XYZ file of C-alpha atoms in Angstrom:
91
model
C -106.461 69.958 -61.435
C -103.192 70.070 -59.714
C -103.091 73.623 -58.858
C -104.553 73.396 -55.094
C -101.754 71.594 -54.135
C -99.122 73.446 -56.465
C -98.014 70.255 -57.838
C -96.269 69.653 -60.879
C -97.577 67.235 -63.672
C -94.596 64.711 -63.210
C -95.483 64.949 -59.551
C -98.976 64.266 -59.895
C -98.630 61.270 -61.976
C -95.969 59.707 -59.294
C -98.684 59.876 -56.868
C -101.255 58.736 -59.057
C -98.985 55.650 -60.081
C -98.527 55.098 -56.281
C -102.094 55.344 -55.625
C -102.918 52.670 -58.531
C -99.997 50.577 -57.307
C -101.818 50.066 -54.117
C -105.223 49.681 -55.766
C -103.630 46.747 -57.549
C -101.544 45.083 -54.874
C -104.995 45.500 -52.831
C -107.105 43.459 -55.661
C -104.245 40.759 -56.001
C -104.123 40.301 -52.042
C -107.873 39.869 -52.388
C -107.468 37.309 -55.309
C -104.500 35.696 -53.768
C -103.272 36.257 -49.869
C -99.847 36.756 -49.766
C -97.554 34.258 -48.471
C -94.697 35.295 -46.129
C -91.285 33.950 -47.290
C -87.237 34.742 -46.337
C -85.270 35.931 -49.069
C -81.961 37.789 -49.172
C -83.161 40.279 -47.043
C -83.035 37.482 -44.186
C -86.584 38.546 -42.408
C -90.091 37.299 -43.352
C -91.565 39.287 -45.753
C -95.046 39.134 -47.968
C -94.794 40.990 -51.266
C -96.372 44.077 -49.763
C -93.925 44.719 -47.225
C -91.159 44.045 -50.070
C -92.847 46.900 -52.019
C -92.378 48.922 -48.969
C -88.777 48.269 -48.575
C -88.584 48.220 -52.283
C -90.361 51.811 -52.808
C -87.929 53.372 -49.787
C -85.023 51.554 -50.993
C -85.622 53.489 -54.627
C -86.018 56.558 -53.110
C -82.849 56.744 -50.841
C -81.191 55.573 -54.232
C -82.498 58.750 -56.169
C -81.760 60.772 -52.853
C -77.922 59.132 -52.858
C -77.519 59.986 -56.545
C -78.691 63.494 -56.600
C -76.452 63.786 -53.404
C -73.406 62.503 -54.882
C -73.340 62.923 -58.855
C -74.672 65.126 -61.556
C -75.244 62.340 -64.163
C -78.677 61.955 -65.913
C -81.822 61.580 -63.093
C -83.023 59.121 -65.966
C -79.886 56.756 -65.057
C -81.071 56.983 -61.534
C -84.396 56.499 -62.103
C -82.968 53.051 -63.920
C -80.855 52.243 -61.223
C -84.116 52.460 -58.582
C -86.712 50.655 -60.399
C -83.907 48.096 -60.963
C -83.492 48.068 -57.047
C -86.949 47.863 -56.341
C -87.581 45.051 -58.661
C -84.694 43.289 -57.411
C -86.029 43.027 -53.547
C -89.661 42.765 -55.079
C -88.721 39.596 -56.702
C -85.675 38.133 -54.583
C -86.134 39.977 -51.157
Protein backbone atom coordinates (compact mmCIF):
# COMPACT_ATOMS: atom_id res chain seq x y z
CA UNK A 1 0.00 0.00 0.00
CA UNK A 2 2.85 2.42 0.76
CA UNK A 3 5.17 1.27 -2.06
CA UNK A 4 4.30 4.15 -4.36
CA UNK A 5 6.05 6.57 -1.96
CA UNK A 6 8.76 4.09 -0.88
CA UNK A 7 7.68 4.66 2.72
CA UNK A 8 8.39 2.37 5.60
CA UNK A 9 5.62 1.20 7.89
CA UNK A 10 6.63 3.53 10.76
CA UNK A 11 6.71 6.52 8.38
CA UNK A 12 3.22 5.68 7.18
CA UNK A 13 2.03 5.40 10.79
CA UNK A 14 3.44 8.83 11.64
CA UNK A 15 1.64 10.48 8.75
CA UNK A 16 -1.57 8.55 9.43
CA UNK A 17 -1.34 9.69 13.05
CA UNK A 18 -0.89 13.31 11.97
CA UNK A 19 -3.89 13.02 9.64
CA UNK A 20 -5.98 11.54 12.46
CA UNK A 21 -4.81 14.32 14.79
CA UNK A 22 -5.94 16.96 12.28
CA UNK A 23 -9.34 15.29 11.91
CA UNK A 24 -9.78 15.13 15.70
CA UNK A 25 -8.77 18.79 16.06
CA UNK A 26 -11.21 19.79 13.32
CA UNK A 27 -14.10 17.96 14.96
CA UNK A 28 -13.15 19.37 18.35
CA UNK A 29 -13.11 22.91 16.89
CA UNK A 30 -16.62 22.35 15.49
CA UNK A 31 -17.94 21.05 18.82
CA UNK A 32 -16.12 23.57 21.01
CA UNK A 33 -14.63 26.60 19.23
CA UNK A 34 -11.08 27.37 20.38
CA UNK A 35 -10.45 30.36 22.61
CA UNK A 36 -7.19 32.29 22.41
CA UNK A 37 -5.26 32.66 25.66
CA UNK A 38 -1.84 33.71 26.79
CA UNK A 39 0.43 31.10 28.41
CA UNK A 40 4.15 30.82 29.03
CA UNK A 41 4.82 31.38 25.31
CA UNK A 42 3.84 35.03 25.92
CA UNK A 43 1.76 35.20 22.76
CA UNK A 44 -1.96 34.71 22.36
CA UNK A 45 -2.57 31.20 21.04
CA UNK A 46 -5.50 28.86 20.64
CA UNK A 47 -5.21 25.08 20.83
CA UNK A 48 -4.48 24.74 17.10
CA UNK A 49 -1.59 27.20 17.37
CA UNK A 50 -0.22 25.34 20.38
CA UNK A 51 -0.52 22.03 18.52
CA UNK A 52 1.47 23.41 15.60
CA UNK A 53 4.14 24.96 17.85
CA UNK A 54 4.29 21.73 19.86
CA UNK A 55 4.77 19.57 16.75
CA UNK A 56 7.52 21.84 15.41
CA UNK A 57 9.20 21.89 18.84
CA UNK A 58 9.04 18.09 19.04
CA UNK A 59 10.67 17.84 15.61
CA UNK A 60 13.46 20.18 16.76
CA UNK A 61 14.00 18.07 19.89
CA UNK A 62 14.23 14.89 17.78
CA UNK A 63 16.59 16.44 15.23
CA UNK A 64 18.75 17.92 18.00
CA UNK A 65 18.84 14.56 19.75
CA UNK A 66 20.13 12.88 16.61
CA UNK A 67 22.73 15.63 16.21
CA UNK A 68 24.21 15.49 19.71
CA UNK A 69 23.80 11.99 21.14
CA UNK A 70 23.71 8.30 20.35
CA UNK A 71 21.26 7.50 23.14
CA UNK A 72 18.03 5.64 22.41
CA UNK A 73 15.52 7.31 20.12
CA UNK A 74 12.77 6.03 22.44
CA UNK A 75 14.11 8.39 25.10
CA UNK A 76 14.15 11.17 22.50
CA UNK A 77 10.56 10.39 21.57
CA UNK A 78 9.56 10.60 25.23
CA UNK A 79 11.27 14.00 25.57
CA UNK A 80 9.69 15.26 22.35
CA UNK A 81 6.21 14.15 23.44
CA UNK A 82 6.74 15.78 26.83
CA UNK A 83 7.70 19.07 25.15
CA UNK A 84 4.63 18.91 22.88
CA UNK A 85 2.28 18.13 25.77
CA UNK A 86 3.70 20.92 27.97
CA UNK A 87 3.28 23.42 25.13
CA UNK A 88 -0.22 22.13 24.42
CA UNK A 89 -1.37 22.46 28.03
CA UNK A 90 0.46 25.49 29.37
CA UNK A 91 1.79 27.22 26.25
